[in-house]
Short mmCIF file of C-alpha atoms and ligand atoms in Angstrom, two decimals:
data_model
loop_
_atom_site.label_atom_id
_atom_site.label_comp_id
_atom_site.label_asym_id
_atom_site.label_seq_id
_atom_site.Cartn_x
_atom_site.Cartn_y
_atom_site.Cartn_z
CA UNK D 1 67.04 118.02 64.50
CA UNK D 2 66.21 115.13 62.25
CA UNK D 3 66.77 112.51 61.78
CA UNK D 4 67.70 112.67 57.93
CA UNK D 5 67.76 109.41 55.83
CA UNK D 6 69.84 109.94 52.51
CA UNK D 7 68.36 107.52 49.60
CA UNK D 8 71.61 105.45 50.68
CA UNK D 9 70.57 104.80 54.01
CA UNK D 10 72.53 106.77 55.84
CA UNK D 11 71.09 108.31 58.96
CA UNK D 12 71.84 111.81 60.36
CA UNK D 13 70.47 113.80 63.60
CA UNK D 14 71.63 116.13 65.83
CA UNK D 15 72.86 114.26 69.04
CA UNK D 16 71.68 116.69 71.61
CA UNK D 17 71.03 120.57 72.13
CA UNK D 18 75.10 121.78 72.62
CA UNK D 19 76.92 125.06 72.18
CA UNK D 20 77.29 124.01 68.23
CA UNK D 21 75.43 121.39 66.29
CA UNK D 22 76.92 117.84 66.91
CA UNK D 23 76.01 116.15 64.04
CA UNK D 24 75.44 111.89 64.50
CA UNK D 25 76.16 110.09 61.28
CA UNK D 26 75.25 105.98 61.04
CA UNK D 27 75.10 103.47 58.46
CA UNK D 28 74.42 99.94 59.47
CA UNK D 29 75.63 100.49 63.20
CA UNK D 30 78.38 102.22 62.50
CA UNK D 31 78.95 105.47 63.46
CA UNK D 32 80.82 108.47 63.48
CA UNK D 33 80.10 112.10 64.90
CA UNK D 34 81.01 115.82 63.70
CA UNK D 35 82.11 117.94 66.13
CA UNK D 36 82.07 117.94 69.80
CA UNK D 37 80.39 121.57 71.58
CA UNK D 38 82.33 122.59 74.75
CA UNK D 39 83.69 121.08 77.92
CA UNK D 40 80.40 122.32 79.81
CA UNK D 41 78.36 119.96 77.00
CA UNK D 42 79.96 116.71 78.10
CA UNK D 43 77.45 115.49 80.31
CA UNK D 44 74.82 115.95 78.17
CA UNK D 45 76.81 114.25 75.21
CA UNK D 46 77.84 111.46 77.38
CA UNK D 47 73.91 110.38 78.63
CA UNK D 48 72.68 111.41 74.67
CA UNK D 49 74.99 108.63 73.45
CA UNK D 50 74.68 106.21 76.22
CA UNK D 51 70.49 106.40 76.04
CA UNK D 52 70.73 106.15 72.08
CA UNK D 53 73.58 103.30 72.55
CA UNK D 54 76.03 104.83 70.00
CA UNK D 55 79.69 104.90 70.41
CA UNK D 56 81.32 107.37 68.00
CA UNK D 57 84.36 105.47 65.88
CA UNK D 58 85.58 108.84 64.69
CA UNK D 59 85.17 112.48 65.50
CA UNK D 60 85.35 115.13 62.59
CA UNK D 61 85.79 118.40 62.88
CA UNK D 62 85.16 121.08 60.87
CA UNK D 63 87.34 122.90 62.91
CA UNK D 64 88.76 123.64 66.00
CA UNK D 65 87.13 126.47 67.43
CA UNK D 66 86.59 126.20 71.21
CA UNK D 67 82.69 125.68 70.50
CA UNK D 68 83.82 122.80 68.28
CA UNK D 69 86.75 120.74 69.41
CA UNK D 70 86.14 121.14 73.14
CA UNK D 71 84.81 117.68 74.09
CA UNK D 72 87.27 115.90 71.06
CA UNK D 73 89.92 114.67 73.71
CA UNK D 74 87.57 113.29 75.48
CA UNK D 75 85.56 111.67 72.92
CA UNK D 76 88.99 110.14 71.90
CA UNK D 77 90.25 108.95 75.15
CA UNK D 78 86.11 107.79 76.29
CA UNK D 79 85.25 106.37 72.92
CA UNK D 80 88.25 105.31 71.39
CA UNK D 81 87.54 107.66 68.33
CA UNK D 82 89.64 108.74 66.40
CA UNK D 83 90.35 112.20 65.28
CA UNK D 84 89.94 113.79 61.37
CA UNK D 85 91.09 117.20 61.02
CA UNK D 86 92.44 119.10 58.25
CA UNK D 87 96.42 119.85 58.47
CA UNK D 88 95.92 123.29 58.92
CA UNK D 89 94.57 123.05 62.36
CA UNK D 90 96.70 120.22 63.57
CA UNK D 91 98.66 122.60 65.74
CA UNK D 92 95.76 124.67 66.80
CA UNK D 93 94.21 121.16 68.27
CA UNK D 94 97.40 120.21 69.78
CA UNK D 95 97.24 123.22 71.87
CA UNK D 96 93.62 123.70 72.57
CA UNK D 97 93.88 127.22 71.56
CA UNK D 98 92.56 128.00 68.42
CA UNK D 99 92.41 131.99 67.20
CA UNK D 100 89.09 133.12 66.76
CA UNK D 101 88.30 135.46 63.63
CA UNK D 102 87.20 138.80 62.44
CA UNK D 103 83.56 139.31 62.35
CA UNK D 104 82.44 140.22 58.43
CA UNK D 105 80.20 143.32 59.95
CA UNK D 106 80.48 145.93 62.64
CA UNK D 107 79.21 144.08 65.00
CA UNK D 108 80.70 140.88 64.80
CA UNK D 109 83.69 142.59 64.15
CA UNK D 110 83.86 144.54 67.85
CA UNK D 111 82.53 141.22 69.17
CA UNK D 112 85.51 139.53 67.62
CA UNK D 113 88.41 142.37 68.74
CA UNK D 114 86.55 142.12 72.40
CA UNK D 115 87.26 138.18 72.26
CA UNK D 116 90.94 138.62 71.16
CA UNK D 117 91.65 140.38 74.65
CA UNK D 118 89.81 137.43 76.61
CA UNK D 119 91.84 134.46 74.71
CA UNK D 120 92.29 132.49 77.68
CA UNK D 121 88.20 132.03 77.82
CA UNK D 122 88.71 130.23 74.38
CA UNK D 123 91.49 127.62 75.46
CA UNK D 124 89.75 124.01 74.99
CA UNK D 125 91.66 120.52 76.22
CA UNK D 126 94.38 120.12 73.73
CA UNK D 127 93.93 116.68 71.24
CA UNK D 128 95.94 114.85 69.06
CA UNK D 129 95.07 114.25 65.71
CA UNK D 130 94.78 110.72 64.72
CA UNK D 131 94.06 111.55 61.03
CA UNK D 132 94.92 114.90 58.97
CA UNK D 133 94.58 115.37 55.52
CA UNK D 134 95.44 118.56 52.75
CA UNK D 135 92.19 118.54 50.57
CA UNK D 136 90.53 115.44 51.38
CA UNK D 137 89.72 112.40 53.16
CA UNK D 138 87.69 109.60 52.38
CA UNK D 139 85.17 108.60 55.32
CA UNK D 140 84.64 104.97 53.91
CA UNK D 141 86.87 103.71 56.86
CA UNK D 142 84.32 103.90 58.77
CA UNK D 143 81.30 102.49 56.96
CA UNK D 144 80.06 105.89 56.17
CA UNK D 145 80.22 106.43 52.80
CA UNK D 146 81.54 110.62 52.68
CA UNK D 147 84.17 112.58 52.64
CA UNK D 148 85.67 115.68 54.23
CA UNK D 149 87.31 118.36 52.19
CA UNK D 150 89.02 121.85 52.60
CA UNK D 151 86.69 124.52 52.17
CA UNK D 152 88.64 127.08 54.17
CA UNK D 153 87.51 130.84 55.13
CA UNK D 154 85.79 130.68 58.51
CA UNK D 155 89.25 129.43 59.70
CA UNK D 156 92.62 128.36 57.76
CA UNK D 157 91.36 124.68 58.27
CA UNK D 158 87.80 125.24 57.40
CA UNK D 159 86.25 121.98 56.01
CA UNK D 160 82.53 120.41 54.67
CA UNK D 161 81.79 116.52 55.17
CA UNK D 162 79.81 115.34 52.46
CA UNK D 163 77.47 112.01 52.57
CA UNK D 164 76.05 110.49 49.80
CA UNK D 165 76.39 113.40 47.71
CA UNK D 166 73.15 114.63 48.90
CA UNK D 167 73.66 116.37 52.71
CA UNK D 168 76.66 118.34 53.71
CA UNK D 169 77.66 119.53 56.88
CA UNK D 170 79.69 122.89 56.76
CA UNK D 171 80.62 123.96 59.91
CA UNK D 172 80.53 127.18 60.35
CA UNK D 173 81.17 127.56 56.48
CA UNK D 174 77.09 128.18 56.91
CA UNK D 175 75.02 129.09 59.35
CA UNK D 176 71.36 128.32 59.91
CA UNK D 177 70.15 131.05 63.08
CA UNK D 178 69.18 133.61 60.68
CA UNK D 179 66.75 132.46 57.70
CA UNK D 180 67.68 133.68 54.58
CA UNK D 181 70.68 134.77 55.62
CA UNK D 182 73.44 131.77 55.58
CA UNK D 183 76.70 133.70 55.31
CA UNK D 184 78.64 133.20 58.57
CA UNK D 185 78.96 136.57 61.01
CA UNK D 186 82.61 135.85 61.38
CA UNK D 187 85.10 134.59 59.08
CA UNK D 188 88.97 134.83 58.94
CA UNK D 189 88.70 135.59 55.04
CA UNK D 190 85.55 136.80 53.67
CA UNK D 191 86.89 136.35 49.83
CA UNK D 192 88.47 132.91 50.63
CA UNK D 193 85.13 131.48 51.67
CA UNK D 194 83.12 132.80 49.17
CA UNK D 195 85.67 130.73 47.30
CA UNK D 196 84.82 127.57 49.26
CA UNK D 197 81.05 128.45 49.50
CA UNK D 198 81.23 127.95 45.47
CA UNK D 199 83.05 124.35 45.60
CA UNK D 200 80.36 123.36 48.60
CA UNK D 201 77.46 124.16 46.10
CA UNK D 202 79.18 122.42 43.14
CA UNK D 203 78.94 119.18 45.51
CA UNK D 204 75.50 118.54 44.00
CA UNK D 205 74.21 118.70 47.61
CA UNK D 206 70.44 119.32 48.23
CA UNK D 207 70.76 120.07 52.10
CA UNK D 208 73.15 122.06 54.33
CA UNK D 209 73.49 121.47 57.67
CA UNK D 210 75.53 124.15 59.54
CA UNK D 211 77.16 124.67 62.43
CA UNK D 212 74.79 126.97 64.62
CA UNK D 213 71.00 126.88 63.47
CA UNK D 214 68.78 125.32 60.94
CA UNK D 215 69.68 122.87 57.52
CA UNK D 216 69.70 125.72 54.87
CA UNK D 217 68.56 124.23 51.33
CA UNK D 218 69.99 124.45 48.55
CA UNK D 219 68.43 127.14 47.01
CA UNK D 220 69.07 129.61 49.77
CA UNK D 221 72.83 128.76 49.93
CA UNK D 222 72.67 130.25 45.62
CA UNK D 223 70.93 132.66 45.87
CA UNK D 224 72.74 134.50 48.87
CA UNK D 225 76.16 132.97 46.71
CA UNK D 226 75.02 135.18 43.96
CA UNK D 227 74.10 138.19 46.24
CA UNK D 228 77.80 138.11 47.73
CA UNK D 229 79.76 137.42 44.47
CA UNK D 230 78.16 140.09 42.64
CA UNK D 231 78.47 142.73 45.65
ZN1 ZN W 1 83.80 128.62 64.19
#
């Protein structure tokens, strides 16, 4: 998917088909990505980059879900990149065993209780943080002019990089496989993102790109905000 140009310059495509989007972000040869798939997409990822010539400064995560993180040791120790994630999920990324959460309806939610009993499938190689931050962190340092920022809910550590005020990408704070219908099947607390869903939209951002699926636009993200916060 894209590539996106932001009126700044910024580029932004999705690096290959993986078990989650991995987002590419570049600004005048410099680049970073946001997050990493699983262990079974690192070939893929590896001949992606090579063919396109990139090599990723800094990996981002939203968070560290297996389907997320599981290729972020090796980007590190490959790429030299170093690692952004928020505090919460320092200790989850350490281990390379991150809980996975409820589902927000009856099916997710048996999905989700049928995963807890399987944990071991989940485990991911364990990475060490280079960078962690509380609410935010400036993504400057690496030419790309962003930011990351708690918006917690999916997971304790949830968070949405922003670029050039205009695109964000949310993780799994949104999700694009169902149009018209961005709200996340699982989340660890349903009332806690809604929370963070409100902050993403007060970005100013036109464009969503999410962690499974399509960009979702602006308007879709408010009007299914409004749905959920009056319900
Ligand atoms: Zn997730």
């Amino acid at each position: 998917m894209g590539p996106f140009t932001t009126p700044h310059g910024t580029v932004i495509f999705r690096l290959t088909p993986a078990r989650c989007n991995i987002w590419v972000v570049t600004r005048n040869s410099r680049t970073i990505i946001i997050d990493t798939g699983i262990s079974f997409d690192r070939a893929r990822i590896e001949h992606a980059l090579e063919r396109k010539a990139l090599v990723p400064e800094a990996v981002i995560l939203t968070h560290t879900h297996f389907d997320h993180a599981g290729n972020a040791a090796w980007l590190a120790h490959e790429y030299g990149a170093e690692v952004v994630v928020q505090e919460a999920e320092r200790g989850y990324l350490a281990a390379g065993d991150t809980p996975i959460p409820e589902g927000t309806h009856a099916v997710t939610r048996g999905l989700a209780s049928l995963g807890k009993k399987v944990t071991t499938m989940f485990r991911y190689d364990p990475c060490h943080a280079d960078h962690v931050f509380k609410e935010r962190f400036d993504l400057n340092r690496f030419g790309i002019n962003g930011y990351i920022f708690h918006t917690p809910g999916h997971s304790p550590g949830g968070s949405t990089v922003v670029i050039d005020d205009v695109m964000a990408v949310a993780g799994d704070s949104i999700i694009g496989t169902m149009p018209g219908k961005p709200f996340p099947p699982f989340a660890d607390d349903v009332d806690l993102l809604l929370k963070s869903w409100g902050r993403i939209i007060e970005t100013g951002c036109e464009s969503f790109l999410p962690g499974h699926g399509k960009p979702v636009s602006r308007e879709e993200l408010s009007v299914e905000f409004s749905k959920k916060f009056n319900s």
